[in-house]
Amino acid sequence: MGISGWNVAGLTPVVLRGNGRDNLLDRSAWTFSTGFSFNEKFNYCAASFGENFGIPFYPSETAGPRSLMPTINASPPGWLEGNVVRITDPKHIWHDPANATLYIIMRTNTNGSGYAAVLKAVEQRDGGIALQVVTAPSGKLLSFIPFPGGSLKFFITYDTFTHLYWMASSIITDSMCKLSATPQGRYNLPSNQRNILGLYYSSNCIDWVQASVISKGETEYHARNYPSFVISGQDIFLVARSGDCFAKNGQYTNLITFHIIKDFRSLVI
């Protein structure tokens, strides 16, 4: 199905596997997962989709954006930037003793905040990689998980010293404002608040603890979002897509900022 505008409903996540001894510039050196797009798996126009969870939060169409106000649109629900994690704790119900399963936690457009999407990538006997849905122990489909800042891009990495997953994500404090009261400089929907960046940690990728505020912009124009980071010794080195008073808005920004979180492991409570 063709989708105009922001086509996150039509994206298919792909996990790639390559051998470091091969020429990774050669496409044939990589194994690509097989999977499905959001709209191939979920009928988000069905009356039962998202019932009791308010997904999508605002009414949306199937083939393109729906105008809510002259400057605010709601795109069809979908997923985009993903983080691949391996569950290493044998006590975790997602742990795979065969070490053949990865989980993809993805930023998710629900036209609201507070949720991410999850899939698993399972290595097959023939060496291929297949994307599969996740189910709860009840047998219910587990498409969405509660997630801080899940409506915007986040970044997760695993720390072997603390045995914790660390994440940088947007802190959203104002997603429930009326459309007509959306602050100046915030791009599109109220949930797109991008001016506070937080650091979190988790032992299981589901239950997250906020460790600190990494950076907070003075206004909506001063975005601090879309983070990526590396762990270096006792510190985290992080870059973010940021803005200042010369930015067009919180989405279309003009800076990349660099942040150091010193002795980050001391933030664990």
PDB file of C-alpha atoms in Angstrom:
ATOM      1  CA  MET A   1       0.000   0.000   0.000  1.00  0.00           C
ATOM      2  CA  GLY A   2       1.411   3.372  -0.996  1.00  0.00           C
ATOM      3  CA  ILE A   3       1.668   5.855   1.839  1.00  0.00           C
ATOM      4  CA  SER A   4       2.373   9.540   1.334  1.00  0.00           C
ATOM      5  CA  GLY A   5       4.184  11.708   3.819  1.00  0.00           C
ATOM      6  CA  TRP A   6       5.971  10.148   6.782  1.00  0.00           C
ATOM      7  CA  ASN A   7       5.851   6.486   5.797  1.00  0.00           C
ATOM      8  CA  VAL A   8       6.748   4.782   9.091  1.00  0.00           C
ATOM      9  CA  ALA A   9       3.823   2.397   8.565  1.00  0.00           C
ATOM     10  CA  GLY A  10       5.551   0.975   5.491  1.00  0.00           C
ATOM     11  CA  LEU A  11       9.049   0.460   6.933  1.00  0.00           C
ATOM     12  CA  THR A  12      10.439  -3.051   7.467  1.00  0.00           C
ATOM     13  CA  PRO A  13      13.137  -3.419  10.167  1.00  0.00           C
ATOM     14  CA  VAL A  14      16.215  -5.298   8.946  1.00  0.00           C
ATOM     15  CA  VAL A  15      18.923  -6.950  11.052  1.00  0.00           C
ATOM     16  CA  LEU A  16      22.251  -7.524   9.306  1.00  0.00           C
ATOM     17  CA  ARG A  17      24.932 -10.050  10.278  1.00  0.00           C
ATOM     18  CA  GLY A  18      28.467  -9.972   8.946  1.00  0.00           C
ATOM     19  CA  ASN A  19      31.758 -11.718   9.702  1.00  0.00           C
ATOM     20  CA  GLY A  20      34.553  -9.346  10.658  1.00  0.00           C
ATOM     21  CA  ARG A  21      36.993 -11.424   8.623  1.00  0.00           C
ATOM     22  CA  ASP A  22      35.071 -10.730   5.420  1.00  0.00           C
ATOM     23  CA  ASN A  23      35.019  -7.642   3.237  1.00  0.00           C
ATOM     24  CA  LEU A  24      32.129  -5.780   4.846  1.00  0.00           C
ATOM     25  CA  LEU A  25      32.022  -3.351   1.912  1.00  0.00           C
ATOM     26  CA  ASP A  26      30.733  -6.263  -0.177  1.00  0.00           C
ATOM     27  CA  ARG A  27      26.965  -6.678   0.097  1.00  0.00           C
ATOM     28  CA  SER A  28      27.287 -10.452  -0.305  1.00  0.00           C
ATOM     29  CA  ALA A  29      29.227 -10.585   2.978  1.00  0.00           C
ATOM     30  CA  TRP A  30      26.068  -9.710   4.879  1.00  0.00           C
ATOM     31  CA  THR A  31      23.024 -11.759   5.871  1.00  0.00           C
ATOM     32  CA  PHE A  32      19.811  -9.728   5.819  1.00  0.00           C
ATOM     33  CA  SER A  33      16.841 -10.638   7.980  1.00  0.00           C
ATOM     34  CA  THR A  34      13.450 -11.305   6.450  1.00  0.00           C
ATOM     35  CA  GLY A  35      10.465  -9.581   7.995  1.00  0.00           C
ATOM     36  CA  PHE A  36       7.465  -7.371   7.484  1.00  0.00           C
ATOM     37  CA  SER A  37       6.374  -3.766   7.620  1.00  0.00           C
ATOM     38  CA  PHE A  38       4.131  -2.344  10.312  1.00  0.00           C
ATOM     39  CA  ASN A  39       1.084  -2.180   8.054  1.00  0.00           C
ATOM     40  CA  GLU A  40       1.651  -5.761   6.863  1.00  0.00           C
ATOM     41  CA  LYS A  41       1.436  -7.040  10.423  1.00  0.00           C
ATOM     42  CA  PHE A  42      -1.051  -4.697  12.083  1.00  0.00           C
ATOM     43  CA  ASN A  43      -4.442  -3.497  10.902  1.00  0.00           C
ATOM     44  CA  TYR A  44      -4.389  -0.169  12.692  1.00  0.00           C
ATOM     45  CA  CYS A  45      -7.751   0.786  11.175  1.00  0.00           C
ATOM     46  CA  ALA A  46      -9.511  -2.123  12.857  1.00  0.00           C
ATOM     47  CA  ALA A  47     -11.760  -1.094  15.729  1.00  0.00           C
ATOM     48  CA  SER A  48      -9.879  -3.423  18.085  1.00  0.00           C
ATOM     49  CA  PHE A  49      -6.397  -2.056  17.293  1.00  0.00           C
ATOM     50  CA  GLY A  50      -4.985  -0.199  20.286  1.00  0.00           C
ATOM     51  CA  GLU A  51      -8.261  -0.432  22.160  1.00  0.00           C
ATOM     52  CA  ASN A  52      -7.847   0.287  25.897  1.00  0.00           C
ATOM     53  CA  PHE A  53      -4.403   1.798  25.198  1.00  0.00           C
ATOM     54  CA  GLY A  54      -5.477   4.762  23.063  1.00  0.00           C
ATOM     55  CA  ILE A  55      -3.266   3.873  20.092  1.00  0.00           C
ATOM     56  CA  PRO A  56      -3.261   5.846  17.903  1.00  0.00           C
ATOM     57  CA  PHE A  57      -3.741   8.745  20.292  1.00  0.00           C
ATOM     58  CA  TYR A  58      -5.077  11.066  17.587  1.00  0.00           C
ATOM     59  CA  PRO A  59      -7.193   9.898  14.633  1.00  0.00           C
ATOM     60  CA  SER A  60      -5.120   8.931  11.601  1.00  0.00           C
ATOM     61  CA  GLU A  61      -5.559   7.716   8.042  1.00  0.00           C
ATOM     62  CA  THR A  62      -4.125   4.679   6.254  1.00  0.00           C
ATOM     63  CA  ALA A  63      -2.391   6.232   3.251  1.00  0.00           C
ATOM     64  CA  GLY A  64      -1.147   9.601   4.442  1.00  0.00           C
ATOM     65  CA  PRO A  65      -1.220  12.298   7.097  1.00  0.00           C
ATOM     66  CA  ARG A  66      -4.463  13.533   8.597  1.00  0.00           C
ATOM     67  CA  SER A  67      -4.722  17.239   9.253  1.00  0.00           C
ATOM     68  CA  LEU A  68      -5.676  18.019  12.854  1.00  0.00           C
ATOM     69  CA  MET A  69      -4.939  21.747  12.630  1.00  0.00           C
ATOM     70  CA  PRO A  70      -3.373  23.897   9.892  1.00  0.00           C
ATOM     71  CA  THR A  71       0.153  23.179  11.184  1.00  0.00           C
ATOM     72  CA  ILE A  72      -0.393  19.806  12.905  1.00  0.00           C
ATOM     73  CA  ASN A  73      -0.780  16.413  11.218  1.00  0.00           C
ATOM     74  CA  ALA A  74      -1.160  12.847  12.486  1.00  0.00           C
ATOM     75  CA  SER A  75       0.656  10.242  10.389  1.00  0.00           C
ATOM     76  CA  PRO A  76      -0.340   6.570  10.195  1.00  0.00           C
ATOM     77  CA  PRO A  77       1.105   4.570  13.128  1.00  0.00           C
ATOM     78  CA  GLY A  78       4.397   2.834  12.495  1.00  0.00           C
ATOM     79  CA  TRP A  79       7.903   2.103  13.671  1.00  0.00           C
ATOM     80  CA  LEU A  80      11.315   3.478  12.778  1.00  0.00           C
ATOM     81  CA  GLU A  81      14.762   3.766  14.399  1.00  0.00           C
ATOM     82  CA  GLY A  82      15.548   0.518  16.215  1.00  0.00           C
ATOM     83  CA  ASN A  83      17.986  -0.648  18.873  1.00  0.00           C
ATOM     84  CA  VAL A  84      19.170  -4.259  18.794  1.00  0.00           C
ATOM     85  CA  VAL A  85      19.747  -5.846  22.219  1.00  0.00           C
ATOM     86  CA  ARG A  86      20.648  -9.294  23.461  1.00  0.00           C
ATOM     87  CA  ILE A  87      19.140 -10.571  26.703  1.00  0.00           C
ATOM     88  CA  THR A  88      22.015 -12.054  28.706  1.00  0.00           C
ATOM     89  CA  ASP A  89      20.302 -12.756  32.052  1.00  0.00           C
ATOM     90  CA  PRO A  90      19.274 -16.452  32.287  1.00  0.00           C
ATOM     91  CA  LYS A  91      16.463 -15.442  34.673  1.00  0.00           C
ATOM     92  CA  HIS A  92      14.860 -13.183  32.052  1.00  0.00           C
ATOM     93  CA  ILE A  93      11.818 -14.736  30.354  1.00  0.00           C
ATOM     94  CA  TRP A  94      13.180 -13.549  26.993  1.00  0.00           C
ATOM     95  CA  HIS A  95      16.561 -15.200  27.483  1.00  0.00           C
ATOM     96  CA  ASP A  96      17.516 -17.658  24.744  1.00  0.00           C
ATOM     97  CA  PRO A  97      19.980 -20.336  25.980  1.00  0.00           C
ATOM     98  CA  ALA A  98      20.916 -21.059  22.359  1.00  0.00           C
ATOM     99  CA  ASN A  99      22.022 -17.431  21.964  1.00  0.00           C
ATOM    100  CA  ALA A 100      20.128 -17.226  18.673  1.00  0.00           C
ATOM    101  CA  THR A 101      17.673 -14.418  19.503  1.00  0.00           C
ATOM    102  CA  LEU A 102      18.030 -10.656  19.452  1.00  0.00           C
ATOM    103  CA  TYR A 103      15.345  -8.114  20.313  1.00  0.00           C
ATOM    104  CA  ILE A 104      14.660  -4.931  18.380  1.00  0.00           C
ATOM    105  CA  ILE A 105      13.203  -2.075  20.417  1.00  0.00           C
ATOM    106  CA  MET A 106      11.964   0.621  18.085  1.00  0.00           C
ATOM    107  CA  ARG A 107      10.852   4.189  18.220  1.00  0.00           C
ATOM    108  CA  THR A 108       7.132   4.102  17.493  1.00  0.00           C
ATOM    109  CA  ASN A 109       4.756   6.654  16.088  1.00  0.00           C
ATOM    110  CA  THR A 110       1.504   6.327  18.028  1.00  0.00           C
ATOM    111  CA  ASN A 111       0.762  10.070  17.668  1.00  0.00           C
ATOM    112  CA  GLY A 112       1.220  10.127  21.441  1.00  0.00           C
ATOM    113  CA  SER A 113       4.045   9.288  23.838  1.00  0.00           C
ATOM    114  CA  GLY A 114       5.168   6.574  26.197  1.00  0.00           C
ATOM    115  CA  TYR A 115       5.358   3.488  23.964  1.00  0.00           C
ATOM    116  CA  ALA A 116       7.959   1.704  21.847  1.00  0.00           C
ATOM    117  CA  ALA A 117       7.541  -1.339  19.596  1.00  0.00           C
ATOM    118  CA  VAL A 118       9.371  -4.637  20.024  1.00  0.00           C
ATOM    119  CA  LEU A 119      10.174  -7.543  17.705  1.00  0.00           C
ATOM    120  CA  LYS A 120      12.625 -10.418  17.928  1.00  0.00           C
ATOM    121  CA  ALA A 121      15.170 -11.518  15.334  1.00  0.00           C
ATOM    122  CA  VAL A 122      15.771 -15.269  15.457  1.00  0.00           C
ATOM    123  CA  GLU A 123      18.646 -17.043  13.719  1.00  0.00           C
ATOM    124  CA  GLN A 124      17.360 -19.992  11.710  1.00  0.00           C
ATOM    125  CA  ARG A 125      18.961 -23.408  11.260  1.00  0.00           C
ATOM    126  CA  ASP A 126      19.930 -22.525   7.694  1.00  0.00           C
ATOM    127  CA  GLY A 127      21.726 -19.370   8.904  1.00  0.00           C
ATOM    128  CA  GLY A 128      19.000 -16.965   7.902  1.00  0.00           C
ATOM    129  CA  ILE A 129      17.470 -14.408  10.264  1.00  0.00           C
ATOM    130  CA  ALA A 130      13.699 -14.123  10.651  1.00  0.00           C
ATOM    131  CA  LEU A 131      11.840 -11.309  12.373  1.00  0.00           C
ATOM    132  CA  GLN A 132       9.048 -12.535  14.607  1.00  0.00           C
ATOM    133  CA  VAL A 133       6.447 -10.997  16.878  1.00  0.00           C
ATOM    134  CA  VAL A 134       6.863 -11.191  20.636  1.00  0.00           C
ATOM    135  CA  THR A 135       4.212 -12.743  22.837  1.00  0.00           C
ATOM    136  CA  ALA A 136       3.575 -12.369  26.555  1.00  0.00           C
ATOM    137  CA  PRO A 137       3.399 -15.506  28.771  1.00  0.00           C
ATOM    138  CA  SER A 138      -0.383 -15.228  28.461  1.00  0.00           C
ATOM    139  CA  GLY A 139      -0.077 -15.764  24.725  1.00  0.00           C
ATOM    140  CA  LYS A 140      -1.177 -12.198  23.988  1.00  0.00           C
ATOM    141  CA  LEU A 141       0.693 -10.332  21.275  1.00  0.00           C
ATOM    142  CA  LEU A 142       3.228  -7.910  22.769  1.00  0.00           C
ATOM    143  CA  SER A 143       3.526  -5.271  20.057  1.00  0.00           C
ATOM    144  CA  PHE A 144       4.063  -2.219  22.261  1.00  0.00           C
ATOM    145  CA  ILE A 145       5.912  -1.784  25.540  1.00  0.00           C
ATOM    146  CA  PRO A 146       5.735   1.194  27.916  1.00  0.00           C
ATOM    147  CA  PHE A 147       8.880   3.164  27.221  1.00  0.00           C
ATOM    148  CA  PRO A 148      10.191   6.595  28.292  1.00  0.00           C
ATOM    149  CA  GLY A 149      10.553   8.800  25.227  1.00  0.00           C
ATOM    150  CA  GLY A 150       9.535   5.964  22.903  1.00  0.00           C
ATOM    151  CA  SER A 151       7.911   8.348  20.420  1.00  0.00           C
ATOM    152  CA  LEU A 152      11.317   9.886  19.637  1.00  0.00           C
ATOM    153  CA  LYS A 153      14.702   8.404  18.780  1.00  0.00           C
ATOM    154  CA  PHE A 154      16.530   6.776  21.702  1.00  0.00           C
ATOM    155  CA  PHE A 155      19.816   4.905  22.030  1.00  0.00           C
ATOM    156  CA  ILE A 156      20.568   1.765  24.089  1.00  0.00           C
ATOM    157  CA  THR A 157      23.841   0.013  24.885  1.00  0.00           C
ATOM    158  CA  TYR A 158      24.841  -2.747  27.318  1.00  0.00           C
ATOM    159  CA  ASP A 159      27.467  -2.222  29.997  1.00  0.00           C
ATOM    160  CA  THR A 160      29.300  -5.413  30.952  1.00  0.00           C
ATOM    161  CA  PHE A 161      30.568  -3.917  34.242  1.00  0.00           C
ATOM    162  CA  THR A 162      27.166  -3.083  35.719  1.00  0.00           C
ATOM    163  CA  HIS A 163      25.287  -5.739  33.711  1.00  0.00           C
ATOM    164  CA  LEU A 164      22.797  -3.002  32.909  1.00  0.00           C
ATOM    165  CA  TYR A 165      21.367  -1.549  29.732  1.00  0.00           C
ATOM    166  CA  TRP A 166      21.936   2.197  29.507  1.00  0.00           C
ATOM    167  CA  MET A 167      19.739   4.461  27.426  1.00  0.00           C
ATOM    168  CA  ALA A 168      19.595   8.090  26.401  1.00  0.00           C
ATOM    169  CA  SER A 169      16.079   9.242  25.543  1.00  0.00           C
ATOM    170  CA  SER A 170      13.947  12.358  25.373  1.00  0.00           C
ATOM    171  CA  ILE A 171      12.124  13.276  28.563  1.00  0.00           C
ATOM    172  CA  ILE A 172       8.587  14.272  27.620  1.00  0.00           C
ATOM    173  CA  THR A 173       6.687  16.263  30.212  1.00  0.00           C
ATOM    174  CA  ASP A 174       3.963  17.977  28.198  1.00  0.00           C
ATOM    175  CA  SER A 175       2.339  15.537  25.739  1.00  0.00           C
ATOM    176  CA  MET A 176      -1.169  16.197  27.054  1.00  0.00           C
ATOM    177  CA  CYS A 177      -1.418  19.862  26.138  1.00  0.00           C
ATOM    178  CA  LYS A 178      -4.243  20.792  23.784  1.00  0.00           C
ATOM    179  CA  LEU A 179      -3.310  21.059  20.117  1.00  0.00           C
ATOM    180  CA  SER A 180      -4.164  24.741  20.222  1.00  0.00           C
ATOM    181  CA  ALA A 181      -1.815  25.208  23.185  1.00  0.00           C
ATOM    182  CA  THR A 182       1.251  23.537  21.643  1.00  0.00           C
ATOM    183  CA  PRO A 183       4.245  25.691  22.635  1.00  0.00           C
ATOM    184  CA  GLN A 184       5.949  27.806  20.011  1.00  0.00           C
ATOM    185  CA  GLY A 185       8.910  25.943  18.538  1.00  0.00           C
ATOM    186  CA  ARG A 186       7.557  22.449  19.172  1.00  0.00           C
ATOM    187  CA  TYR A 187       7.262  20.601  15.883  1.00  0.00           C
ATOM    188  CA  ASN A 188       3.863  19.147  14.990  1.00  0.00           C
ATOM    189  CA  LEU A 189       2.221  17.030  17.725  1.00  0.00           C
ATOM    190  CA  PRO A 190       2.375  17.841  21.464  1.00  0.00           C
ATOM    191  CA  SER A 191       4.319  14.602  22.144  1.00  0.00           C
ATOM    192  CA  ASN A 192       7.233  15.869  20.023  1.00  0.00           C
ATOM    193  CA  GLN A 193       8.893  17.626  22.945  1.00  0.00           C
ATOM    194  CA  ARG A 194      12.630  17.494  22.238  1.00  0.00           C
ATOM    195  CA  ASN A 195      14.353  19.906  24.612  1.00  0.00           C
ATOM    196  CA  ILE A 196      15.166  17.571  27.555  1.00  0.00           C
ATOM    197  CA  LEU A 197      17.499  14.590  27.238  1.00  0.00           C
ATOM    198  CA  GLY A 198      17.688  11.990  29.998  1.00  0.00           C
ATOM    199  CA  LEU A 199      19.863   9.042  30.954  1.00  0.00           C
ATOM    200  CA  TYR A 200      18.209   5.779  32.057  1.00  0.00           C
ATOM    201  CA  TYR A 201      19.296   2.290  33.033  1.00  0.00           C
ATOM    202  CA  SER A 202      17.554  -1.080  33.195  1.00  0.00           C
ATOM    203  CA  SER A 203      18.374  -4.671  34.051  1.00  0.00           C
ATOM    204  CA  ASN A 204      15.824  -6.083  31.610  1.00  0.00           C
ATOM    205  CA  CYS A 205      15.071  -3.484  28.879  1.00  0.00           C
ATOM    206  CA  ILE A 206      11.506  -3.118  30.160  1.00  0.00           C
ATOM    207  CA  ASP A 207      11.744  -1.463  33.588  1.00  0.00           C
ATOM    208  CA  TRP A 208      13.764   1.753  33.262  1.00  0.00           C
ATOM    209  CA  VAL A 209      15.150   3.980  36.019  1.00  0.00           C
ATOM    210  CA  GLN A 210      15.934   7.616  35.272  1.00  0.00           C
ATOM    211  CA  ALA A 211      19.522   8.232  36.317  1.00  0.00           C
ATOM    212  CA  SER A 212      19.939  11.900  35.401  1.00  0.00           C
ATOM    213  CA  VAL A 213      19.054  14.754  33.094  1.00  0.00           C
ATOM    214  CA  ILE A 214      21.840  14.997  30.523  1.00  0.00           C
ATOM    215  CA  SER A 215      20.846  18.376  29.114  1.00  0.00           C
ATOM    216  CA  LYS A 216      17.847  20.706  29.079  1.00  0.00           C
ATOM    217  CA  GLY A 217      17.318  23.425  26.513  1.00  0.00           C
ATOM    218  CA  GLU A 218      15.940  26.769  27.610  1.00  0.00           C
ATOM    219  CA  THR A 219      13.108  26.732  25.045  1.00  0.00           C
ATOM    220  CA  GLU A 220      11.493  24.350  22.546  1.00  0.00           C
ATOM    221  CA  TYR A 221      13.957  25.618  19.931  1.00  0.00           C
ATOM    222  CA  HIS A 222      16.859  24.399  22.076  1.00  0.00           C
ATOM    223  CA  ALA A 223      16.439  20.734  21.178  1.00  0.00           C
ATOM    224  CA  ARG A 224      18.583  18.018  22.777  1.00  0.00           C
ATOM    225  CA  ASN A 225      17.459  14.849  21.056  1.00  0.00           C
ATOM    226  CA  TYR A 226      18.362  11.904  18.764  1.00  0.00           C
ATOM    227  CA  PRO A 227      21.317  10.821  20.941  1.00  0.00           C
ATOM    228  CA  SER A 228      24.134   8.368  20.271  1.00  0.00           C
ATOM    229  CA  PHE A 229      26.880   7.511  22.744  1.00  0.00           C
ATOM    230  CA  VAL A 230      29.806   5.283  23.636  1.00  0.00           C
ATOM    231  CA  ILE A 231      31.102   4.158  27.005  1.00  0.00           C
ATOM    232  CA  SER A 232      34.721   5.184  27.556  1.00  0.00           C
ATOM    233  CA  GLY A 233      36.176   3.988  30.844  1.00  0.00           C
ATOM    234  CA  GLN A 234      34.076   5.513  33.629  1.00  0.00           C
ATOM    235  CA  ASP A 235      32.356   8.041  31.383  1.00  0.00           C
ATOM    236  CA  ILE A 236      29.796   8.281  28.601  1.00  0.00           C
ATOM    237  CA  PHE A 237      30.592  10.350  25.519  1.00  0.00           C
ATOM    238  CA  LEU A 238      27.365  11.432  23.830  1.00  0.00           C
ATOM    239  CA  VAL A 239      26.372  13.481  20.804  1.00  0.00           C
ATOM    240  CA  ALA A 240      22.887  14.889  20.226  1.00  0.00           C
ATOM    241  CA  ARG A 241      21.022  16.670  17.466  1.00  0.00           C
ATOM    242  CA  SER A 242      20.488  20.037  19.063  1.00  0.00           C
ATOM    243  CA  GLY A 243      19.421  23.591  18.444  1.00  0.00           C
ATOM    244  CA  ASP A 244      19.650  27.143  19.728  1.00  0.00           C
ATOM    245  CA  CYS A 245      17.633  30.295  19.163  1.00  0.00           C
ATOM    246  CA  PHE A 246      18.520  30.194  15.451  1.00  0.00           C
ATOM    247  CA  ALA A 247      16.893  26.776  14.899  1.00  0.00           C
ATOM    248  CA  LYS A 248      13.742  26.655  12.774  1.00  0.00           C
ATOM    249  CA  ASN A 249      12.033  24.589  15.494  1.00  0.00           C
ATOM    250  CA  GLY A 250      12.715  21.595  17.719  1.00  0.00           C
ATOM    251  CA  GLN A 251      12.774  19.223  14.745  1.00  0.00           C
ATOM    252  CA  TYR A 252      14.775  21.204  12.192  1.00  0.00           C
ATOM    253  CA  THR A 253      17.807  22.170  14.215  1.00  0.00           C
ATOM    254  CA  ASN A 254      21.205  23.685  13.564  1.00  0.00           C
ATOM    255  CA  LEU A 255      23.682  22.133  16.007  1.00  0.00           C
ATOM    256  CA  ILE A 256      25.336  18.906  17.103  1.00  0.00           C
ATOM    257  CA  THR A 257      26.262  19.043  20.794  1.00  0.00           C
ATOM    258  CA  PHE A 258      28.778  16.876  22.634  1.00  0.00           C
ATOM    259  CA  HIS A 259      28.178  15.803  26.239  1.00  0.00           C
ATOM    260  CA  ILE A 260      30.283  13.930  28.787  1.00  0.00           C
ATOM    261  CA  ILE A 261      28.558  12.085  31.626  1.00  0.00           C
ATOM    262  CA  LYS A 262      31.336  11.501  34.128  1.00  0.00           C
ATOM    263  CA  ASP A 263      31.400   8.458  36.397  1.00  0.00           C
ATOM    264  CA  PHE A 264      27.997   7.416  35.073  1.00  0.00           C
ATOM    265  CA  ARG A 265      27.943   4.107  36.974  1.00  0.00           C
ATOM    266  CA  SER A 266      27.785   6.026  40.265  1.00  0.00           C
ATOM    267  CA  LEU A 267      24.253   7.086  39.275  1.00  0.00           C
ATOM    268  CA  VAL A 268      22.866   3.608  39.918  1.00  0.00           C
ATOM    269  CA  ILE A 269      20.672   3.682  43.032  1.00  0.00           C
TER     270      ILE A 269
END
